[in-house]
Amino acid sequence: MGTNDHPETRFLVPAIRIRQRYRADLLARATPAQKTGFFRRRKKLTQSYHQAKIEIERLMERFAKLSARNRKGYNESATRQDCIMPLFRALGWNTEDKREVSPEERVSRGYVDFAFRLHGIPRFFMETKKIPENLEDPRWARQAINYAWLKGVTWAVLTDFEGLKVFNAEWQEAIPARAIFKDLRWEEYLDRFDDLWLLSRPAMEEGALDRAAEAVGKKVKKTPVSRQLFTDLTEWRRELFRHLRPYNPAWSVEQIDQAVQRILDRLIFIRTCEDREIEPYRLRPMLRQWRDQGRKKDLVKQLNALFREFDQVYDTRLFAPHFCEELTSEPAPFEQIIAGLYEVPGGYGLYDFNAIDADVLGTIYEQYLGHRAQDPEGKQVVDKRAKRKAQGIYYTPQFVVRYIVGQTLGRLLEERDYEQARQVKVLDMACGSGSFLIEAFDVLDRYLARMRGQQTPLSRFSGEGPGVRAAGDMHDYARRMEILTGNLYGVDLDAQAVEIARLNLLLKAVNQRGRLPELTNIRQGNSLISGTPEELEAAFGVNWRDKHPFNWEEQFPQ
């Protein structure tokens, strides 16, 4: 069977055979610059594919000349140097760059031989053995699989060059052979080159290995964040509150409620960064290694350390030091939440936070407003439904949001040139979870990107393959930061609504590691009440501050 006739060929040559219908549609909507870049990448990848095949054929010819005696004389180091590393160099990996192929990586209680990374994100772990080794020995398979699983990485490779096995580490099968996705002998490297190419750097850029496995039921597909997550978050909020309340009697109910919301917001942000491949998996490996080490370390302390790390990288108010890190708790609710942020209940899939819808957190916020927090004895301590009605807080359905923004901002932009559009200010005086501002962000982003001839998140996060870092990333980042800090303004009476609106907008903007704005243009206050202290006291009495008046001249002088 030739390469072009292989039944899985459509997955294996990046930018040529992968998702052809999607790419045809993408090209139809692309700018001339994007089309030029697409065809340039396609040509380059085709050349890489054929060049790799030539180099591997030469490597096989040299290996075939080795006598059985010479092969038995190879130790593991020589096997790596003479056979395995040349194989992966031919597949496009820079084996000399430790940022891309790192040797002897620490994993819980041991070391894995090699980690293969793209843009800092581990794609697979590889365990190497000397020639000839019995790769059928389940000890070696379990070793490779366990290393990958503890790090939260799907793929594990076991090879002595004579044989090469690719395992799905997420299956955690009692019999390792059941977790095999690909099993090759060195004599088959050319005849089954498309299978081997799945481990190449270009194929990993395109996500070809994942898609090939999903197509034949060898990998669980990720599920877009959906209504099930709303149910999960409601349960997690209830459980976290129930555990924190008795452990922290000095803190008020309102403070614990705020702490719960801040913790959940942070975890959603981290999961989104993971699934957008801005960050490697952090939460799942932390949980797995904590379990693997007998649950002896303080899981909450490790989680707080991760929050401090994210604060150093992103420098946003979301991760600024907060009293939620001072609360005492047992690990049980955090174990439940972290595990649940990955796996869809019932084991039918994995959550994909890359596909988070603009309205997901808005709906979660609506549930938050309607949620009645309870103390451990079951007494209702916070009735948010009554609070919402008293404050006049209501939620607008997304289809209404989309229509209103389209008929206002959308039409306004049609009458503006590029420079005029950059000066547009959008204000939502009762922003809630930010649904109007999110839609306004999308409309502005699409318009300014089109005027600049740049791409929008559609082409970056909707099928271009994991790990792809487009050339326009820095331009995208600058454009989005400009919109967030210079075009959008929001006010809301509910402090938690302001926090969720900021999170919503940050999730729209984040596409790389680096400092994010604090979004001080989204503020708490009663946008209907303003005045001098004397005027406010005359109108509302000595407790006028309880009304949270919003002084427009001071808050938004622009």
Coordinates of C-alpha atoms in Angstrom, one line a residue:
M1 CA 0.0 0.0 0.0
G2 CA 1.5 3.3 -1.0
T3 CA 1.6 6.5 1.1
N4 CA -1.2 8.1 -0.9
D5 CA -3.4 5.1 -0.5
H6 CA -3.2 4.7 3.2
P7 CA -6.6 4.9 4.9
E8 CA -5.6 7.5 7.4
T9 CA -3.8 9.7 4.9
R10 CA -6.2 12.5 5.3
F11 CA -4.9 13.1 8.8
L12 CA -1.2 12.9 8.1
V13 CA 0.2 15.5 5.8
P14 CA -0.4 18.8 7.5
A15 CA -2.0 21.7 5.6
I16 CA -2.6 19.4 2.6
R17 CA -5.0 16.6 3.6
I18 CA -6.1 17.7 7.1
R19 CA -9.6 19.0 7.4
Q20 CA -9.9 20.0 3.8
R21 CA -13.4 21.2 3.9
Y22 CA -12.7 23.4 6.9
R23 CA -9.6 24.9 5.2
A24 CA -11.5 25.6 2.0
D25 CA -14.1 27.5 4.0
L26 CA -11.3 29.3 5.9
L27 CA -9.6 30.3 2.6
A28 CA -12.8 31.6 1.2
R29 CA -13.0 34.1 4.1
A30 CA -9.3 34.8 4.3
T31 CA -7.6 38.1 3.4
P32 CA -5.0 38.0 0.6
A33 CA -2.2 38.1 3.1
Q34 CA -3.7 35.1 5.0
K35 CA -4.1 33.1 1.7
T36 CA -0.5 33.8 0.8
G37 CA 0.7 32.6 4.2
F38 CA -1.4 29.5 3.9
F39 CA 0.0 28.4 0.6
R40 CA 3.5 29.2 1.7
R41 CA 3.1 27.0 4.8
R42 CA 1.6 24.2 2.6
K43 CA 4.6 24.2 0.3
K44 CA 7.1 24.2 3.2
L45 CA 5.3 21.4 5.0
T46 CA 5.2 19.3 1.8
Q47 CA 8.9 19.7 1.4
S48 CA 9.4 18.7 5.1
Y49 CA 7.4 15.6 4.6
H50 CA 9.4 14.3 1.6
Q51 CA 12.7 15.4 3.0
A52 CA 12.0 13.5 6.2
K53 CA 11.2 10.4 4.2
I54 CA 14.5 10.6 2.4
E55 CA 16.5 11.0 5.6
I56 CA 14.8 8.1 7.4
E57 CA 15.4 5.9 4.4
R58 CA 19.1 6.6 4.7
L59 CA 19.0 5.9 8.4
M60 CA 17.3 2.6 7.8
E61 CA 19.9 1.6 5.2
R62 CA 22.7 2.3 7.8
F63 CA 20.9 0.3 10.4
A64 CA 20.3 -2.6 8.1
K65 CA 24.0 -2.9 7.6
L66 CA 24.6 -3.5 11.3
S67 CA 25.2 -7.2 12.2
A68 CA 23.2 -8.8 14.9
R69 CA 26.4 -8.8 17.1
N70 CA 26.9 -5.1 16.6
R71 CA 23.3 -4.4 17.6
K72 CA 23.7 -6.4 20.8
G73 CA 26.7 -4.3 21.7
Y74 CA 24.7 -1.1 21.8
N75 CA 23.9 0.4 25.2
E76 CA 21.0 2.8 25.7
S77 CA 23.2 5.9 25.3
A78 CA 24.6 4.7 21.9
T79 CA 21.1 3.7 20.8
R80 CA 19.8 7.2 21.4
Q81 CA 22.8 8.9 19.8
D82 CA 23.1 6.8 16.7
C83 CA 19.5 5.8 16.0
I84 CA 16.7 7.3 18.0
M85 CA 17.7 11.0 18.0
P86 CA 18.5 11.0 14.2
L87 CA 15.1 9.5 13.6
F88 CA 13.4 12.4 15.5
R89 CA 15.7 15.0 13.9
A90 CA 14.5 13.7 10.5
L91 CA 10.9 14.2 11.8
G92 CA 11.6 17.9 12.3
W93 CA 12.5 18.1 16.0
N94 CA 15.5 20.2 17.1
T95 CA 17.0 17.6 19.5
E96 CA 19.8 19.9 20.5
D97 CA 17.4 22.5 21.9
K98 CA 16.5 21.5 25.4
R99 CA 13.5 23.8 25.3
E100 CA 12.1 21.6 22.6
V101 CA 13.5 18.2 23.4
S102 CA 14.4 18.0 27.1
P103 CA 16.3 14.9 28.5
E104 CA 15.8 13.4 32.0
E105 CA 12.7 15.3 33.0
R106 CA 11.6 15.0 36.6
V107 CA 8.1 13.3 36.9
S108 CA 6.8 12.7 40.5
R109 CA 9.0 9.9 41.8
G110 CA 11.2 9.3 38.7
Y111 CA 12.5 10.7 35.5
V112 CA 11.3 10.4 31.9
D113 CA 14.0 10.1 29.2
F114 CA 12.7 12.8 26.9
A115 CA 9.9 15.4 26.8
F116 CA 9.0 16.8 23.3
R117 CA 7.6 20.3 23.5
L118 CA 6.1 22.9 21.2
H119 CA 6.1 26.5 22.4
G120 CA 6.7 25.2 26.0
I121 CA 3.8 22.8 25.9
P122 CA 4.6 19.0 26.3
R123 CA 3.3 17.0 23.3
F124 CA 4.6 13.6 24.3
F125 CA 7.0 11.9 26.5
M126 CA 9.5 9.2 25.2
E127 CA 11.1 6.4 27.1
T128 CA 14.1 4.9 25.3
K129 CA 15.7 1.4 25.6
K130 CA 18.9 -0.2 24.3
I131 CA 19.0 -2.4 21.2
P132 CA 17.6 -5.0 21.3
E133 CA 15.0 -4.7 24.1
N134 CA 11.8 -6.6 24.6
L135 CA 9.3 -3.8 24.2
E136 CA 6.5 -6.3 24.9
D137 CA 7.6 -6.3 28.6
P138 CA 4.7 -4.6 30.3
R139 CA 7.1 -2.9 32.8
W140 CA 8.5 -0.6 30.1
A141 CA 5.0 0.3 28.8
R142 CA 3.7 1.0 32.3
Q143 CA 6.8 3.2 32.9
A144 CA 6.2 5.3 29.8
I145 CA 2.5 5.5 30.3
N146 CA 2.7 6.5 34.0
Y147 CA 5.2 9.3 33.3
A148 CA 2.9 10.9 30.7
W149 CA -0.2 10.4 32.8
L150 CA 1.3 12.0 35.8
K151 CA 2.2 15.1 33.7
G152 CA -1.3 15.2 32.2
V153 CA 0.0 14.5 28.7
T154 CA -2.0 12.2 26.4
W155 CA 0.8 10.5 24.4
A156 CA 3.7 8.3 25.5
V157 CA 6.3 6.8 23.2
L158 CA 8.4 3.7 23.9
T159 CA 11.2 2.8 21.5
D160 CA 14.5 1.1 21.0
F161 CA 14.5 2.1 17.3
E162 CA 13.9 -1.5 16.3
G163 CA 10.4 -1.0 17.6
L164 CA 8.3 2.0 18.3
K165 CA 5.0 2.0 20.3
V166 CA 2.7 5.0 20.8
F167 CA 0.4 4.7 23.8
N168 CA -2.6 6.8 24.9
A169 CA -1.7 7.4 28.5
E170 CA -5.1 8.7 29.4
W171 CA -6.7 5.2 29.1
Q172 CA -4.9 3.9 32.2
E173 CA -5.5 0.3 31.1
A174 CA -4.6 -2.5 33.4
I175 CA -3.0 -4.3 30.4
P176 CA -0.7 -1.7 28.7
A177 CA -1.1 -3.4 25.3
R178 CA -4.7 -2.1 25.2
A179 CA -3.5 1.5 25.3
I180 CA -1.4 1.1 22.1
F181 CA -2.4 3.4 19.3
K182 CA 0.5 2.7 16.9
D183 CA 3.0 -0.1 16.9
L184 CA 5.8 -0.1 14.3
R185 CA 8.9 -2.1 13.5
W186 CA 11.9 -0.4 12.0
E187 CA 11.4 -2.3 8.7
E188 CA 8.0 -0.6 8.4
Y189 CA 9.1 3.0 8.8
L190 CA 8.8 3.7 5.1
D191 CA 5.8 1.5 4.3
R192 CA 3.9 3.0 7.2
F193 CA 5.6 6.4 7.0
D194 CA 2.3 8.3 7.5
D195 CA 1.9 6.6 10.9
L196 CA 5.5 7.6 11.8
W197 CA 4.9 11.1 10.5
L198 CA 2.2 11.6 13.2
L199 CA 5.1 12.1 15.7
S200 CA 6.8 14.7 13.5
R201 CA 7.0 18.3 14.6
P202 CA 4.9 19.6 11.7
A203 CA 2.2 17.0 12.4
M204 CA 2.2 17.9 16.1
E205 CA 1.8 21.6 15.1
E206 CA -1.4 20.6 13.3
G207 CA -2.8 18.3 15.9
A208 CA -2.7 15.4 13.4
L209 CA -2.0 12.7 16.1
D210 CA -5.0 13.7 18.2
R211 CA -7.4 13.9 15.2
A212 CA -6.2 10.5 13.8
A213 CA -6.9 8.9 17.2
E214 CA -10.2 10.6 17.6
A215 CA -11.3 9.4 14.2
V216 CA -10.9 5.8 15.0
G217 CA -12.1 6.0 18.6
K218 CA -8.6 5.8 20.2
K219 CA -8.9 9.2 21.9
V220 CA -11.7 10.8 23.8
K221 CA -12.9 13.9 22.1
K222 CA -13.1 17.1 24.0
T223 CA -16.5 18.5 24.7
P224 CA -17.1 22.2 24.4
V225 CA -18.0 23.9 27.7
S226 CA -21.7 23.6 27.8
R227 CA -24.8 23.5 30.1
Q228 CA -23.2 20.6 32.0
L229 CA -20.5 22.9 33.3
F230 CA -23.2 25.2 34.7
T231 CA -24.5 22.3 36.8
D232 CA -20.9 21.4 37.9
L233 CA -20.0 24.9 38.9
T234 CA -23.1 25.3 41.0
E235 CA -22.3 22.1 42.8
W236 CA -18.6 23.1 43.2
R237 CA -19.6 26.5 44.6
R238 CA -21.9 24.8 47.1
E239 CA -19.3 22.2 48.2
L240 CA -16.5 24.8 48.5
F241 CA -18.7 27.1 50.6
R242 CA -19.8 24.2 52.7
H243 CA -16.2 23.2 53.5
L244 CA -14.8 26.7 54.0
R245 CA -17.5 28.0 56.3
P246 CA -16.8 25.8 59.4
Y247 CA -13.0 26.0 58.9
N248 CA -13.0 29.8 58.9
P249 CA -15.5 31.0 61.5
A250 CA -13.8 34.4 61.8
W251 CA -14.7 35.2 58.2
S252 CA -18.2 36.6 57.3
V253 CA -20.5 34.7 55.0
E254 CA -20.1 37.4 52.4
Q255 CA -16.3 37.1 52.5
I256 CA -16.4 33.4 52.1
D257 CA -18.8 33.8 49.2
Q258 CA -16.4 36.2 47.5
A259 CA -13.5 33.9 48.1
V260 CA -15.3 31.0 46.5
Q261 CA -16.1 33.1 43.4
R262 CA -12.4 34.3 43.2
I263 CA -11.1 30.7 43.4
L264 CA -13.5 29.5 40.7
D265 CA -12.7 32.4 38.4
R266 CA -8.9 31.7 38.7
L267 CA -9.4 28.0 38.0
I268 CA -11.5 28.8 34.9
F269 CA -8.8 31.2 33.7
I270 CA -6.0 28.6 34.2
R271 CA -8.0 25.9 32.4
T272 CA -8.6 28.2 29.5
C273 CA -4.9 29.0 29.2
E274 CA -4.2 25.2 29.2
D275 CA -6.7 24.4 26.5
R276 CA -5.5 27.3 24.4
E277 CA -2.0 25.9 24.9
I278 CA -0.7 29.2 26.3
E279 CA 0.3 27.2 29.4
P280 CA 1.1 23.5 29.8
Y281 CA -1.3 21.5 31.9
R282 CA -0.8 22.6 35.4
L283 CA -3.8 21.6 37.5
R284 CA -4.2 18.0 36.4
P285 CA -0.5 17.1 36.9
M286 CA -0.6 18.8 40.3
L287 CA -3.5 16.7 41.3
R288 CA -2.2 13.4 39.9
Q289 CA 1.3 13.8 41.5
W290 CA -0.3 14.8 44.8
R291 CA -2.3 11.5 44.7
D292 CA 0.7 9.5 43.5
Q293 CA 2.7 10.7 46.5
G294 CA 0.1 9.5 48.9
R295 CA -1.8 12.8 49.4
K296 CA 0.9 13.8 51.9
K297 CA 1.6 17.4 50.6
D298 CA -0.7 20.3 51.2
L299 CA -2.8 20.5 48.0
V300 CA -4.3 23.9 48.8
K301 CA -0.8 25.3 49.5
Q302 CA 0.4 24.0 46.1
L303 CA -2.6 25.6 44.4
N304 CA -1.9 29.0 46.1
A305 CA 1.7 28.8 44.9
L306 CA 0.4 28.3 41.4
F307 CA -1.8 31.4 41.8
R308 CA 1.3 33.4 42.8
E309 CA 3.1 32.1 39.7
F310 CA 0.2 33.2 37.5
D311 CA 0.3 36.6 39.2
Q312 CA 3.9 37.0 38.3
V313 CA 3.3 36.1 34.6
Y314 CA 0.0 37.8 33.9
D315 CA 0.1 40.6 36.5
T316 CA -3.7 41.0 36.5
R317 CA -6.1 41.8 39.3
L318 CA -7.5 38.3 39.1
F319 CA -4.4 36.7 40.6
A320 CA -3.4 39.6 42.9
P321 CA -3.0 38.6 46.5
H322 CA -6.5 37.9 47.9
F323 CA -7.8 36.8 51.2
C324 CA -9.1 33.6 49.5
E325 CA -5.5 32.4 49.9
E326 CA -5.6 32.8 53.6
L327 CA -8.6 30.5 54.2
T328 CA -8.1 27.1 55.8
S329 CA -9.6 24.1 54.1
E330 CA -9.2 20.4 53.7
P331 CA -8.2 19.2 50.2
A332 CA -11.4 17.3 49.4
P333 CA -13.4 20.1 47.6
F334 CA -10.3 21.2 45.6
E335 CA -9.6 17.6 44.5
Q336 CA -13.2 17.3 43.3
I337 CA -13.1 20.7 41.5
I338 CA -9.8 20.2 39.7
A339 CA -10.7 16.7 38.6
G340 CA -14.1 17.9 37.4
L341 CA -12.6 20.8 35.3
Y342 CA -11.2 18.1 32.9
E343 CA -13.6 15.2 32.8
V344 CA -17.3 15.4 31.7
P345 CA -19.4 13.5 34.2
G346 CA -19.9 9.9 33.1
G347 CA -16.5 9.7 31.4
Y348 CA -17.9 10.5 28.0
G349 CA -15.4 13.3 27.1
L350 CA -13.1 16.0 28.3
Y351 CA -14.0 19.6 28.8
D352 CA -12.5 22.0 26.1
F353 CA -12.1 25.5 27.6
N354 CA -10.7 26.6 24.3
A355 CA -14.2 26.4 22.9
I356 CA -15.7 28.4 25.8
D357 CA -18.6 30.4 24.5
A358 CA -18.9 34.2 25.1
D359 CA -22.1 33.6 27.0
V360 CA -21.0 30.7 29.2
L361 CA -19.8 32.8 32.1
G362 CA -22.8 35.1 31.7
T363 CA -25.1 32.2 32.3
I364 CA -23.0 31.0 35.1
Y365 CA -23.3 34.5 36.6
E366 CA -27.1 34.3 36.3
Q367 CA -27.0 31.0 38.2
Y368 CA -24.6 32.6 40.8
L369 CA -27.2 35.4 41.3
G370 CA -29.9 32.8 41.9
H371 CA -27.8 30.5 44.1
R372 CA -28.6 30.5 47.8
A373 CA -25.4 29.7 49.7
Q374 CA -25.9 27.5 52.7
D375 CA -24.1 26.9 55.9
P376 CA -23.1 23.3 57.0
E377 CA -26.4 22.9 58.9
G378 CA -28.4 23.7 55.7
K379 CA -29.6 27.2 56.8
Q380 CA -29.8 29.7 54.1
V381 CA -27.3 32.5 54.7
V382 CA -27.3 34.4 51.5
D383 CA -30.4 34.9 49.4
K384 CA -29.2 36.3 46.2
R385 CA -32.6 36.1 44.4
A386 CA -33.9 38.7 46.9
K387 CA -30.8 40.7 46.6
R388 CA -30.9 40.7 42.8
K389 CA -34.5 41.9 42.8
A390 CA -33.9 44.5 45.4
Q391 CA -30.9 45.9 43.4
G392 CA -32.7 45.7 40.0
I393 CA -30.2 43.3 38.6
Y394 CA -31.4 41.2 35.6
Y395 CA -29.7 39.2 32.9
T396 CA -30.2 39.8 29.1
P397 CA -30.4 36.7 26.8
Q398 CA -27.5 36.5 24.3
F399 CA -29.6 36.7 21.1
V400 CA -31.0 40.1 22.4
V401 CA -27.4 41.2 23.2
R402 CA -26.2 40.3 19.7
Y403 CA -29.1 42.1 18.0
I404 CA -28.8 45.3 20.0
V405 CA -25.0 45.6 19.6
G406 CA -25.3 44.8 15.9
Q407 CA -27.9 47.5 15.4
T408 CA -26.0 50.1 17.3
L409 CA -22.2 49.6 17.3
G410 CA -22.2 47.5 14.2
R411 CA -24.0 50.2 12.2
L412 CA -21.9 53.0 13.7
L413 CA -18.7 51.3 12.5
E414 CA -20.0 51.1 9.0
E415 CA -19.9 54.9 8.9
R416 CA -16.4 55.2 10.4
D417 CA -13.0 54.8 8.9
Y418 CA -10.2 53.0 10.7
E419 CA -8.9 56.0 12.8
Q420 CA -12.5 57.0 13.7
A421 CA -13.3 53.5 14.8
R422 CA -10.3 53.4 17.2
Q423 CA -11.8 56.4 19.0
V424 CA -15.2 54.8 19.6
K425 CA -16.2 54.5 23.3
V426 CA -18.7 51.8 24.4
L427 CA -20.3 52.2 27.8
D428 CA -22.6 49.7 29.6
M429 CA -24.0 51.5 32.7
A430 CA -25.2 48.2 34.1
C431 CA -22.8 45.7 32.6
G432 CA -23.6 42.7 34.8
S433 CA -21.4 39.8 33.7
G434 CA -20.2 41.8 30.6
S435 CA -22.3 40.2 27.9
F436 CA -22.8 43.5 26.0
L437 CA -19.2 44.5 26.4
I438 CA -18.1 41.0 25.2
E439 CA -20.2 41.3 22.0
A440 CA -18.9 44.9 21.5
F441 CA -15.4 43.6 21.9
D442 CA -16.0 41.0 19.2
V443 CA -17.6 43.5 16.8
L444 CA -14.7 46.0 17.3
D445 CA -12.1 43.3 17.0
R446 CA -13.4 41.9 13.8
Y447 CA -13.7 45.4 12.3
L448 CA -10.3 46.6 13.3
A449 CA -8.6 43.3 12.2
R450 CA -10.3 43.5 8.8
M451 CA -9.2 47.1 8.4
R452 CA -5.6 46.1 9.3
G453 CA -5.6 43.0 7.2
Q454 CA -5.0 40.8 10.3
Q455 CA -6.6 37.6 11.5
T456 CA -9.1 37.3 14.3
P457 CA -9.4 34.6 17.0
L458 CA -11.6 32.6 14.6
S459 CA -8.7 31.5 12.5
R460 CA -6.4 30.9 15.5
F461 CA -8.6 28.9 17.8
S462 CA -11.0 27.1 15.5
G463 CA -9.1 24.3 13.9
E464 CA -5.7 25.5 12.9
G465 CA -4.2 22.9 15.1
P466 CA -2.8 23.0 18.7
G467 CA 0.3 24.9 19.4
V468 CA 0.1 27.1 16.3
R469 CA 1.5 30.6 16.9
A470 CA 0.6 32.8 14.0
A471 CA 2.9 35.5 12.8
G472 CA 0.3 38.1 13.6
D473 CA 0.1 37.1 17.3
M474 CA 1.8 40.3 18.6
H475 CA -0.4 42.4 16.4
D476 CA -3.5 40.6 17.6
Y477 CA -2.4 41.0 21.2
A478 CA -1.8 44.8 20.8
R479 CA -5.1 45.3 19.0
R480 CA -7.1 43.4 21.7
M481 CA -5.3 45.3 24.6
E482 CA -6.1 48.6 22.8
I483 CA -9.8 47.6 22.7
L484 CA -9.9 46.4 26.3
T485 CA -8.3 49.5 27.7
G486 CA -9.4 52.2 25.4
N487 CA -12.8 51.4 23.9
L488 CA -14.8 49.5 26.5
Y489 CA -16.2 50.8 29.8
G490 CA -18.6 49.2 32.3
V491 CA -20.2 49.9 35.6
D492 CA -22.3 47.6 37.8
L493 CA -23.7 47.7 41.3
D494 CA -22.7 44.1 42.1
A495 CA -19.0 43.7 42.9
Q496 CA -19.2 40.0 41.9
A497 CA -20.7 41.0 38.5
V498 CA -17.7 43.4 38.0
E499 CA -15.3 40.6 38.8
I500 CA -16.9 38.2 36.3
A501 CA -17.2 40.8 33.6
R502 CA -13.4 41.4 34.0
L503 CA -12.8 37.7 33.8
N504 CA -15.0 37.4 30.7
L505 CA -13.1 40.1 28.9
L506 CA -9.7 38.8 29.9
L507 CA -10.6 35.4 28.4
K508 CA -11.5 37.2 25.2
A509 CA -8.0 38.7 25.0
V510 CA -5.6 36.1 26.4
N511 CA -3.7 34.3 23.6
Q512 CA -0.1 34.3 25.0
R513 CA 1.9 34.5 28.2
G514 CA 2.4 38.0 29.4
R515 CA 1.0 40.9 31.3
L516 CA -2.7 41.5 31.1
P517 CA -4.4 44.8 31.9
E518 CA -6.2 45.3 35.3
L519 CA -9.3 46.5 33.5
T520 CA -9.9 49.4 35.8
N521 CA -12.4 50.7 33.3
I522 CA -14.8 48.1 34.5
R523 CA -15.9 49.4 37.9
Q524 CA -18.4 48.9 40.8
G525 CA -21.0 51.6 41.5
N526 CA -24.5 52.7 41.1
S527 CA -24.4 54.5 37.8
L528 CA -27.8 56.2 38.5
I529 CA -26.5 58.0 41.6
S530 CA -23.9 60.7 41.7
G531 CA -23.2 64.0 43.4
T532 CA -21.1 65.7 46.1
P533 CA -21.1 64.2 49.6
E534 CA -23.4 67.1 50.8
E535 CA -25.9 66.4 48.0
L536 CA -25.9 62.7 48.6
E537 CA -26.3 63.1 52.4
A538 CA -29.2 65.4 51.8
A539 CA -30.9 62.9 49.5
F540 CA -30.1 59.6 51.2
G541 CA -29.1 60.4 54.8
V542 CA -25.8 59.7 56.7
N543 CA -25.6 56.2 55.2
W544 CA -25.5 57.4 51.6
R545 CA -22.3 55.4 50.9
D546 CA -24.4 52.2 51.1
K547 CA -25.9 53.3 47.8
H548 CA -22.5 53.1 46.1
P549 CA -22.8 56.4 44.2
F550 CA -20.7 56.6 41.1
N551 CA -19.0 59.9 40.4
W552 CA -18.6 60.0 36.6
E553 CA -16.1 62.9 36.5
E554 CA -13.8 61.2 38.9
Q555 CA -14.1 57.6 37.7
F556 CA -14.1 58.2 33.9
P557 CA -12.5 61.6 33.4
Q558 CA -11.9 60.8 29.7

